[in-house]
Amino acid sequence: MSMIVCPGCGGRFPLAQVAAYESFTCSTCGHVVKVPVAAPKPVAQPQQPRQPRRPARPAQPAPAGRTARPAQPAGRKEATRRAAGAPQAEPTRPARGGGRRRERAPRDFDDAPARKGPPVGLLVGGGALLLAAIAVFALTRDSDADLPPPTTIDTAATPAPGTPGAPGAGATNEAPAAGVDAPTTESAPPERVNVIPLIRQTLNKCEFADDVEADPVYRLRLLMAKHKDKKGKWIAEGDDLARVRELLGEVAVADKKLRGSDAEMARAHWVTYQRKIEVMKDYPTLHAAVGPYLIFVQIKADRGSTIDEADPEEVKKAQGVLDHNVALFRALYEGWMTEMAPYFGFERYTKDNVSRDTIFKMNVFADYRSYMEYNLRIGSGGTAASARAYYSLQEPRFICTYEGKPEKKKKDGAEGEAAEVEENPEAETREYIDQVQCHEATHQLVHFYTWDTTRKVIGRNPRWLDALTRPLWSTEGFAEFFSSHTVENGVYTWMAPLDERMEHLWIFKEILAEKDWKQWELGQMLSLRNGGQLNALGAARAIDPADRGAAGMVMGNLFYAEAWSFVYFLWYAEEGGAPKHRDKLIAYFKEEFELNYGQKQGKTGDELARSPRLMLEKDFFRVFGLQDAASRQALYDEWKVFEKDLVAKHKKPGWDKERTRIRKMLKMDAK
């Protein structure tokens, strides 16, 4: 008996019971099923000589938005489809890396009761209950592109294509005989499908994508939460149905990538993690991978909205921010591998060889408000209030920053795209934002490669906080030194003179001279380990107790400027046309990049200390051969001459404006 299978739920019904109807509605899933027109009986023809067997016709390409059915091997029937009712369980597959597949917790759609499809469905049509079945028929090559996706054919009950009575048999494209009216065709009813079973089947097959909740899986869940009814059904049609099918295809693609790549699995882990952190979980985000980086950008939107519900202009802005940071961090990492890796033997990490531990991550919040909200929720409000961006030394080791206000804004009262614009006094320049973010990214690079270098020597992973062995001048001076860059015709040059720090050297040294505050000495500068010590010693410079706050601010900014200029001097100072101190600086930094648990003294295994030893000023003096006060003073004096010449060479007229602002703030000049 010929059977028809519902494309929505898989119910099977005898064709004879619904042959008199053009279409009917499936009582199980609500799908409107079109009943095929019976093919005319063929006229008896004289027996023709047997023709040679034709080769199997190649599979036709699927129309846009549809999935092509793979061709069946010659001489083999298509696999019998599942009967109506709950989908059959998929065969158990071994988990990645061997072993049995673990049982997964039920997802949000698994609580829907399984359907028990009757052998014959009840249909409502024409005001009467009718027994019916779902029609499935083969489509001819000419009409396939103009119809909805083909329904499933029950090959056991349907004649093979090309035989009498088969769907599509006969001269379907011939003109009607003279005097016979051409048959009229009514427009097919819109396709309506309960997509929950389709989603369940796909996710059962694509367990890797499901387990890490890959992007298309995440978007499917958002759609299900919005559309699923109380009975656990989602009858989709039109654009919604097309969107579900598109996402199901993306799920399959994502699952294939995840199965073949540990790096994809690692990125998926952090994408899932990022969706659950404070504030970021409340807003749609974009993300992209470049080299070892995974960059997230928040879209400015209503809390709880999806990317489809966000203002397209805000999505476009966020995409622009993401694209800019992808280019910036690609250039930064390439500069690191070009300028630093040859000296220290750093391994290059790419999109293809990263792991959970070796991915560098960054969150870019949409604005200062959401940036501060996030930091207040996680208890870092104090850090965020005093820093435009920062790098967290513990997992998840994110760089946290935010997008600044635009440099141009519409004039007050102006509206529309053609509205006049003016300078935005609250804006930060793109150059300044990039410099700050590259400074924090350099902290991230130094921290990671200290961990990475050390683990390859001692044979185990150090704790992330173990890498905090550097003195403050090295930590901040090197970050300022390497991150300073220029861009010309899209080409980045790193380790460039840093205009902001040279400006501060010029302004704050003048203030020190007027206030008679003591300069930073070399030994004291090399010994400082954290910001707390810096603030305390800076404030102590004040002669008048009322100046303690001002002294702390001035000495703190001057310390950062001098830490940068000291590293710049040791790297670039020349003698006889060749770098004079660079080799010793590299030797010192090598000691910093390999944490010392005792392995440098020959200890191994259980003999290694639990924590590494700190790098102290005596280590710097030892590497540079500065064993007495005279040699140390000579290096200090040489540095100060170099610094003075550097500032004079790069002084700009614009520095006077900043000098006036700072002196006014400190109440040093008469109003």
XYZ file of C-alpha atoms in Angstrom:
671
model
C 0.000 0.000 0.000
C 1.334 3.451 -0.921
C 2.019 5.578 2.113
C 2.540 9.295 2.628
C 4.902 10.678 5.278
C 4.347 14.032 7.001
C 7.409 16.240 6.508
C 6.657 17.970 9.809
C 6.397 15.056 12.230
C 7.037 11.866 10.237
C 3.498 10.447 10.561
C 2.604 7.793 7.940
C -0.813 7.464 6.319
C -2.388 5.403 3.471
C -2.565 7.412 0.265
C -5.912 5.868 -0.701
C -7.712 7.482 2.230
C -6.857 11.058 1.216
C -6.603 10.712 -2.553
C -9.828 12.693 -3.020
C -8.379 15.832 -1.369
C -5.933 18.408 -2.664
C -4.452 19.010 0.809
C -5.134 18.473 4.476
C -3.829 19.577 7.878
C -1.919 17.053 9.942
C -3.599 16.694 13.332
C -0.300 15.794 14.995
C 1.904 18.738 14.076
C -0.345 21.146 12.151
C 1.604 20.853 8.891
C -0.424 21.504 5.702
C 0.266 18.554 3.401
C -0.412 18.601 -0.309
C -1.878 15.401 -1.747
C -0.270 14.323 -5.043
C -2.420 14.043 -8.148
C -2.596 10.434 -9.296
C -0.654 9.886 -12.511
C -2.752 8.824 -15.573
C -2.582 5.195 -16.532
C -0.085 4.730 -19.328
C -1.312 3.746 -22.805
C -0.121 0.325 -23.870
C 2.874 0.711 -26.158
C 4.505 -1.827 -28.441
C 7.316 -3.569 -26.660
C 10.589 -1.789 -27.389
C 13.990 -3.403 -27.462
C 15.631 -3.234 -24.040
C 17.844 -0.211 -23.696
C 21.223 -0.329 -22.042
C 21.188 0.713 -18.361
C 21.886 4.402 -17.959
C 24.410 5.578 -15.438
C 22.936 6.945 -12.227
C 21.797 10.529 -12.613
C 24.024 12.860 -10.548
C 22.411 14.565 -7.590
C 20.905 17.959 -8.429
C 22.238 20.970 -6.568
C 19.919 22.083 -3.790
C 18.139 25.431 -4.246
C 19.212 28.228 -1.934
C 18.149 27.624 1.635
C 17.745 23.841 1.178
C 19.942 20.882 1.889
C 20.786 18.541 -0.979
C 20.051 14.872 -0.368
C 23.190 12.775 -0.872
C 23.096 10.361 -3.784
C 22.453 6.716 -2.878
C 25.009 4.055 -3.819
C 24.086 2.081 -6.931
C 21.995 -0.971 -6.266
C 21.112 0.099 -2.726
C 17.788 1.343 -1.453
C 17.442 4.545 0.504
C 17.279 3.914 4.230
C 13.754 3.484 5.578
C 12.597 6.623 7.385
C 11.444 6.649 10.974
C 7.786 6.060 11.735
C 5.525 8.684 13.301
C 5.955 9.510 16.939
C 8.991 10.349 19.023
C 12.299 10.274 17.096
C 14.291 7.084 17.523
C 17.435 7.295 19.590
C 20.656 7.876 17.667
C 23.296 5.130 17.937
C 25.833 5.769 20.661
C 29.069 7.331 19.381
C 32.371 7.252 21.201
C 33.275 10.531 22.857
C 36.196 12.585 21.519
C 39.443 10.909 22.471
C 37.873 7.464 23.023
C 35.595 6.086 25.680
C 31.828 6.061 25.937
C 29.745 9.101 25.209
C 28.601 10.743 28.397
C 24.936 11.291 29.154
C 24.043 14.948 28.813
C 21.530 16.827 30.895
C 18.225 17.449 29.076
C 18.016 20.776 27.275
C 15.168 23.241 27.485
C 13.181 21.542 24.731
C 13.556 18.010 26.099
C 10.857 18.495 28.697
C 8.177 18.430 25.994
C 6.213 15.142 26.059
C 7.133 12.764 23.273
C 4.430 12.511 20.583
C 2.769 9.195 19.943
C 1.704 9.506 16.334
C -1.353 7.366 15.434
C -1.114 5.084 12.443
C -3.867 7.170 10.831
C -4.185 10.858 11.696
C -7.425 12.751 12.345
C -7.869 15.753 10.041
C -10.305 18.654 10.257
C -11.508 19.923 6.915
C -14.791 20.923 5.298
C -16.492 20.774 8.680
C -16.030 17.005 9.166
C -13.460 14.720 10.757
C -11.701 12.702 8.101
C -9.115 9.952 8.110
C -6.133 11.098 6.090
C -2.468 10.642 5.310
C 0.454 12.814 4.397
C 1.424 12.977 0.743
C 4.994 12.513 -0.370
C 5.841 12.386 -4.046
C 8.932 12.640 -6.186
C 9.512 15.959 -7.920
C 10.568 16.136 -11.546
C 13.820 17.823 -12.498
C 12.010 20.755 -14.142
C 9.717 21.606 -11.232
C 12.019 20.936 -8.293
C 13.381 24.464 -7.971
C 9.901 26.031 -7.815
C 8.470 23.968 -4.947
C 9.063 23.801 -1.217
C 11.644 21.301 0.096
C 10.615 17.797 -0.973
C 8.774 15.637 1.511
C 10.232 12.273 2.424
C 9.402 9.354 0.163
C 8.555 5.982 1.646
C 10.554 3.882 -0.824
C 8.955 0.621 0.300
C 5.482 1.726 -0.839
C 6.265 3.957 -3.820
C 7.081 2.651 -7.303
C 10.595 3.385 -8.474
C 10.998 6.535 -10.577
C 10.372 5.926 -14.243
C 7.889 3.064 -13.779
C 4.138 3.318 -14.490
C 2.285 4.938 -11.623
C 5.402 6.467 -10.157
C 5.360 10.142 -9.159
C 6.501 12.205 -12.076
C 5.943 9.441 -14.641
C 4.532 10.322 -18.064
C 4.970 13.307 -20.379
C 4.437 15.955 -17.720
C 5.580 18.837 -19.941
C 3.412 18.170 -23.002
C 0.739 20.698 -24.038
C -2.913 19.600 -23.502
C -4.764 18.074 -26.466
C -6.846 20.366 -28.641
C -10.254 21.102 -27.155
C -9.172 20.069 -23.682
C -8.884 22.774 -21.050
C -5.545 22.953 -19.302
C -5.833 21.996 -15.618
C -5.822 24.920 -13.222
C -3.431 24.896 -10.264
C -4.222 26.671 -7.017
C -1.333 28.215 -5.035
C 0.118 25.795 -2.499
C -0.668 26.565 1.151
C 2.246 27.919 3.198
C 4.478 25.265 4.708
C 4.074 24.952 8.480
C 6.379 22.668 10.463
C 6.836 21.811 14.129
C 10.575 22.453 14.225
C 11.249 21.154 17.749
C 11.823 17.539 16.565
C 14.113 18.800 13.793
C 16.164 20.800 16.270
C 16.312 17.869 18.701
C 17.516 15.471 15.998
C 20.186 17.902 14.788
C 21.560 18.611 18.256
C 21.632 14.902 19.101
C 23.786 14.343 16.033
C 25.890 17.485 16.550
C 26.836 16.818 20.169
C 30.089 18.800 20.063
C 28.316 21.964 18.934
C 25.570 21.294 21.470
C 27.922 20.646 24.398
C 29.796 23.942 23.997
C 26.635 25.767 22.855
C 28.198 27.036 19.646
C 26.858 30.298 18.247
C 24.119 28.815 16.021
C 23.007 26.558 18.897
C 22.841 29.595 21.161
C 20.743 31.512 18.630
C 18.431 28.527 18.184
C 17.836 28.414 21.916
C 16.991 32.099 21.986
C 14.462 31.573 19.197
C 12.966 28.524 20.929
C 12.558 30.411 24.173
C 10.667 33.079 22.267
C 8.405 30.859 20.130
C 7.824 27.511 21.898
C 4.275 27.087 23.210
C 3.119 25.451 26.428
C 2.877 22.046 24.734
C 6.516 22.203 23.717
C 5.745 22.843 20.045
C 6.910 25.539 17.708
C 4.960 25.596 14.458
C 7.194 27.668 12.219
C 6.506 28.988 8.741
C 7.799 31.564 6.311
C 10.870 33.501 7.431
C 10.977 31.767 10.816
C 11.104 28.344 9.187
C 13.773 29.472 6.742
C 15.813 30.910 9.622
C 15.602 27.665 11.604
C 16.757 25.629 8.609
C 19.617 28.064 8.050
C 20.716 27.767 11.684
C 20.457 23.971 11.609
C 22.831 24.012 8.661
C 25.193 26.289 10.604
C 25.039 23.902 13.575
C 26.227 21.063 11.352
C 29.075 23.193 9.987
C 30.104 24.288 13.496
C 30.031 20.704 14.758
C 32.299 19.571 11.930
C 34.818 22.313 12.782
C 34.734 21.475 16.480
C 35.322 17.769 15.863
C 38.384 18.500 13.803
C 40.062 21.210 15.873
C 41.116 21.514 19.507
C 41.599 25.247 18.890
C 37.954 25.618 17.830
C 36.891 23.780 20.992
C 39.040 26.108 23.105
C 37.543 29.236 21.537
C 34.030 27.814 21.918
C 34.717 27.295 25.623
C 35.560 30.971 26.133
C 32.688 32.185 23.954
C 30.304 30.218 26.176
C 32.039 31.544 29.294
C 31.817 35.128 28.090
C 28.033 34.832 27.610
C 27.688 34.111 31.337
C 29.776 36.885 32.891
C 28.248 39.923 34.551
C 26.814 42.647 32.287
C 28.113 41.037 29.086
C 25.467 38.306 29.483
C 22.745 40.979 29.435
C 23.616 42.435 26.034
C 24.314 41.111 22.534
C 27.972 40.944 21.517
C 30.104 40.344 18.472
C 33.363 38.429 18.568
C 36.216 37.468 16.282
C 39.466 35.525 16.469
C 42.779 36.795 15.125
C 46.023 34.943 15.783
C 45.878 33.856 19.441
C 43.329 36.589 20.302
C 39.593 36.272 20.927
C 38.006 39.732 20.988
C 34.478 40.509 22.211
C 32.652 43.785 21.545
C 29.408 44.660 23.307
C 26.593 46.121 21.209
C 24.810 49.113 22.710
C 21.243 47.848 23.073
C 18.418 47.346 25.541
C 19.167 44.996 28.393
C 18.073 41.457 27.573
C 17.754 42.073 23.827
C 19.250 39.922 21.073
C 21.407 41.011 18.181
C 18.389 40.762 15.862
C 16.528 43.240 18.074
C 19.384 45.751 18.356
C 19.490 49.002 16.404
C 21.221 48.208 13.076
C 23.286 51.382 13.440
C 24.610 50.209 16.812
C 25.413 46.784 15.348
C 27.288 48.530 12.554
C 29.244 50.632 15.074
C 30.145 47.560 17.127
C 31.298 45.768 13.986
C 33.513 48.737 13.169
C 35.044 48.633 16.661
C 35.629 44.887 16.308
C 37.233 45.241 12.874
C 39.538 47.989 14.133
C 40.680 45.957 17.136
C 41.215 42.858 15.021
C 43.586 44.854 12.799
C 45.278 46.476 15.810
C 45.928 43.238 17.687
C 47.023 41.407 14.559
C 49.671 44.115 14.084
C 50.611 44.071 17.789
C 51.221 40.323 17.866
C 53.113 40.391 14.599
C 55.289 43.170 16.018
C 55.900 41.103 19.166
C 56.914 38.038 17.194
C 59.127 40.119 14.902
C 60.829 42.361 17.480
C 60.914 40.247 20.659
C 60.529 36.547 19.823
C 63.932 36.225 18.086
C 65.707 37.349 21.296
C 63.716 35.195 23.709
C 62.638 32.178 21.650
C 58.908 32.719 22.121
C 56.570 30.234 20.417
C 54.140 31.691 17.879
C 50.501 30.903 18.632
C 47.899 31.035 15.883
C 44.187 30.398 15.411
C 45.048 26.759 14.710
C 47.305 25.806 17.632
C 45.865 27.652 20.636
C 44.352 25.912 23.658
C 42.186 27.155 26.532
C 45.305 28.349 28.365
C 46.984 30.022 25.399
C 44.101 32.147 24.060
C 44.409 35.892 24.729
C 41.003 37.443 25.456
C 39.634 40.990 25.475
C 36.252 42.501 26.392
C 35.353 45.857 24.834
C 32.312 47.332 26.554
C 30.040 49.664 24.628
C 30.657 52.653 26.914
C 32.047 53.772 30.256
C 28.729 53.153 32.041
C 28.574 49.441 31.214
C 32.343 49.110 31.866
C 31.896 50.520 35.368
C 28.746 48.478 35.995
C 30.677 45.304 35.194
C 33.594 46.206 37.455
C 31.345 47.205 40.354
C 29.554 43.853 40.116
C 32.793 41.860 40.238
C 34.349 44.014 42.960
C 36.886 45.863 40.771
C 35.243 49.286 40.850
C 38.295 50.955 42.384
C 40.615 49.614 39.704
C 38.283 50.572 36.883
C 37.645 54.065 38.224
C 41.351 54.885 37.997
C 42.154 53.016 34.778
C 40.813 53.376 31.270
C 41.664 49.716 30.686
C 43.358 46.935 32.626
C 44.570 43.353 32.295
C 43.479 40.745 34.846
C 46.292 38.407 35.934
C 43.966 35.572 37.005
C 41.787 33.482 34.738
C 39.917 34.340 32.632
C 42.772 36.871 32.066
C 40.684 39.350 30.079
C 41.790 42.761 28.945
C 38.856 44.976 29.948
C 38.255 48.283 28.207
C 35.464 50.302 26.629
C 34.795 52.227 23.466
C 35.246 55.973 23.872
C 32.965 58.771 22.809
C 33.252 59.817 19.143
C 35.563 62.671 18.261
C 32.744 64.347 16.331
C 29.159 64.894 17.500
C 26.047 66.460 16.041
C 25.493 70.069 16.963
C 22.907 70.674 19.643
C 19.420 70.435 18.143
C 20.671 68.990 14.843
C 18.941 65.888 13.526
C 19.213 63.532 10.570
C 22.163 62.095 8.674
C 22.990 65.457 7.089
C 23.110 67.285 10.419
C 26.126 69.488 11.089
C 28.798 68.071 13.380
C 31.319 69.662 15.711
C 34.253 68.629 17.864
C 33.257 66.570 20.890
C 35.074 67.999 23.949
C 34.492 64.753 25.883
C 36.046 62.578 23.177
C 39.277 60.614 23.382
C 41.400 60.307 20.285
C 41.625 56.951 18.554
C 45.395 57.090 18.969
C 45.113 57.485 22.742
C 42.631 54.595 23.092
C 44.845 52.346 20.957
C 47.938 53.225 22.995
C 46.217 52.379 26.291
C 44.860 49.088 24.960
C 48.236 48.112 23.512
C 49.864 48.937 26.862
C 47.508 46.482 28.605
C 47.986 43.950 25.813
C 51.746 44.141 26.365
C 51.165 43.305 30.048
C 49.172 40.323 28.794
C 51.955 39.218 26.445
C 54.676 39.553 29.103
C 52.592 37.718 31.701
C 51.679 34.890 29.337
C 55.147 34.344 27.904
C 56.650 34.332 31.405
C 54.238 31.500 32.254
C 54.775 29.756 28.890
C 58.579 29.996 28.967
C 58.766 28.719 32.541
C 56.442 25.734 32.105
C 58.552 24.431 29.227
C 61.635 24.532 31.471
C 60.285 23.062 34.719
C 57.789 20.632 33.177
C 54.650 21.886 34.909
C 52.291 24.838 34.696
C 53.123 27.617 37.161
C 50.281 29.422 38.852
C 49.323 32.550 36.941
C 50.047 34.786 39.939
C 53.558 33.316 40.228
C 54.547 35.506 37.285
C 54.425 38.633 39.474
C 58.159 38.723 40.182
C 59.149 41.855 38.249
C 59.864 45.244 39.834
C 57.524 48.096 38.938
C 59.951 49.912 36.630
C 60.258 46.814 34.441
C 56.541 45.987 34.467
C 55.347 49.462 33.502
C 58.420 50.744 31.692
C 58.528 47.805 29.270
C 54.748 47.936 28.643
C 55.019 51.634 27.758
C 58.148 51.013 25.686
C 56.886 48.191 23.482
C 53.286 49.404 23.037
C 54.235 52.878 21.807
C 53.632 52.880 18.064
C 53.074 54.912 14.940
C 50.947 54.038 11.914
C 51.721 55.217 8.405
C 49.817 53.919 5.378
C 48.556 51.034 7.480
C 52.062 49.986 8.557
C 52.686 49.816 12.337
C 56.045 50.678 13.862
C 56.483 49.560 17.466
C 58.789 50.812 20.253
C 58.492 54.373 18.957
C 59.151 57.519 21.031
C 56.120 58.023 23.307
C 54.931 61.608 23.014
C 52.794 61.592 26.180
C 55.664 60.438 28.415
C 58.139 62.925 26.923
C 55.588 65.666 27.542
C 55.291 64.568 31.187
C 59.068 64.560 31.618
C 59.185 68.160 30.404
C 56.245 69.373 32.561
C 56.812 67.506 35.827
C 60.574 68.031 36.068
C 59.932 71.751 35.935
C 57.417 71.389 38.790
C 59.915 69.353 40.860
C 62.503 72.069 40.481
C 60.059 74.782 41.572
C 58.757 72.751 44.518
C 62.228 71.554 45.492
C 60.991 67.949 45.543
C 63.567 65.173 45.338
C 64.054 63.303 42.039
C 63.757 59.525 41.776
C 67.166 57.974 42.443
C 68.249 54.931 40.435
C 68.368 52.495 43.368
C 65.026 53.644 44.740
C 63.423 53.478 41.317
C 64.673 49.931 40.738
C 63.402 48.748 44.133
C 59.726 49.786 43.916
C 57.377 46.814 43.472
C 53.816 48.156 43.365
C 51.597 51.212 43.147
C 51.137 51.413 46.891
C 54.843 51.935 47.468
C 54.936 54.413 44.593
C 52.137 56.560 46.037
C 53.599 56.528 49.549
C 57.112 57.513 48.471
C 55.772 60.085 46.028
C 53.610 61.822 48.622
C 56.572 61.820 51.040
C 58.383 64.208 48.667
C 56.089 67.027 49.780
C 57.684 69.583 52.098
C 54.338 71.213 52.884
C 51.814 68.630 54.195
C 49.131 70.336 52.097
C 51.085 69.275 48.988
C 51.041 65.531 49.699
C 48.237 64.819 47.245
C 49.844 66.887 44.520
C 53.236 65.305 45.184
C 51.782 61.801 44.898
C 50.205 62.634 41.531
C 53.280 64.392 40.136
C 55.781 61.768 41.287
C 53.569 58.907 40.103
C 53.289 60.297 36.564
C 56.967 61.134 36.542
C 57.843 57.569 37.596
C 55.924 56.103 34.624
C 57.611 58.563 32.278
C 61.064 57.769 33.641
C 60.447 54.011 33.627
C 59.620 54.324 29.905
C 62.634 56.535 29.179
C 64.968 54.178 31.108
C 63.952 51.136 29.024
C 64.055 53.258 25.847
C 67.579 54.412 26.759
C 68.871 50.894 27.520
C 67.468 49.610 24.210
C 68.418 52.451 21.855
C 71.522 54.165 23.298
C 74.458 53.640 20.965
C 78.218 53.577 21.106
C 80.200 53.440 17.900
C 77.011 53.045 15.853
C 75.869 49.905 17.720
C 73.489 49.416 20.680
C 75.486 49.948 23.875
C 73.300 48.374 26.579
C 70.772 46.253 24.626
C 72.515 42.905 25.088
C 72.621 43.335 28.865
C 68.985 44.455 28.945
C 67.972 41.345 26.987
C 69.991 39.154 29.367
C 68.179 40.749 32.322
C 64.757 40.303 30.695
C 65.564 36.644 29.979
C 65.983 36.106 33.700
C 62.580 37.725 34.232
C 60.867 35.580 31.588
C 62.055 32.324 33.208
C 60.751 32.196 36.758
C 63.291 30.747 39.162
C 61.939 27.921 41.351
C 65.473 26.696 42.002
C 65.993 25.044 38.618
C 68.669 27.642 37.827
C 70.584 26.270 40.796
C 70.200 22.664 39.586
C 67.070 21.611 41.495
C 64.477 19.357 39.822
C 61.126 17.702 40.508
C 60.054 17.810 44.140
C 63.112 19.892 44.988
C 61.638 22.901 43.180
C 60.255 25.624 45.405
C 56.531 26.232 45.546
C 56.949 29.915 44.653
C 59.593 31.624 42.498
C 62.058 34.155 43.847
C 61.546 37.857 43.152
C 63.710 39.885 40.792
C 65.466 42.541 42.853
C 67.604 45.603 42.134
C 70.729 43.562 42.941
C 69.881 41.301 39.974
C 69.876 44.312 37.676
C 73.215 45.520 39.043
C 74.698 42.005 38.675
C 73.622 41.572 35.028
C 74.823 45.087 34.102
C 78.060 44.753 36.048
C 77.304 47.721 38.319
C 79.071 46.545 41.463
C 79.852 49.931 43.035
C 78.189 53.302 43.542
C 80.421 55.033 40.985
C 79.441 52.750 38.109
C 75.768 53.073 39.017
C 75.984 56.853 39.109
C 77.749 56.847 35.742
C 74.876 54.865 34.152
C 72.336 57.204 35.777
C 74.115 60.332 34.485
C 74.402 58.872 30.968
C 70.674 58.083 31.005
C 69.717 61.625 32.076
C 71.742 63.215 29.277
C 70.101 60.853 26.765
C 66.647 61.652 28.190
C 67.162 65.428 28.048
C 68.288 65.296 24.415
C 65.353 63.019 23.513
C 62.769 65.399 25.017
C 64.338 68.445 23.359
C 64.354 66.694 19.994
C 60.643 65.806 20.121
C 59.157 68.836 21.930
C 55.917 70.045 20.384
C 54.109 73.410 20.665
C 51.007 71.598 21.918
C 52.774 70.667 25.152
C 52.373 74.241 26.393
C 48.607 73.821 26.582
C 48.930 70.705 28.750
C 51.529 72.458 30.914
C 49.084 75.305 31.560
C 46.269 72.889 32.436
C 48.380 70.909 34.943
C 49.862 73.963 36.631
C 46.393 75.480 36.992
C 45.108 72.247 38.495
C 47.962 72.311 41.032
C 47.296 76.019 41.722
C 50.853 76.927 40.807
C 50.100 79.885 38.536
C 48.116 83.009 39.392
C 44.649 83.093 37.839
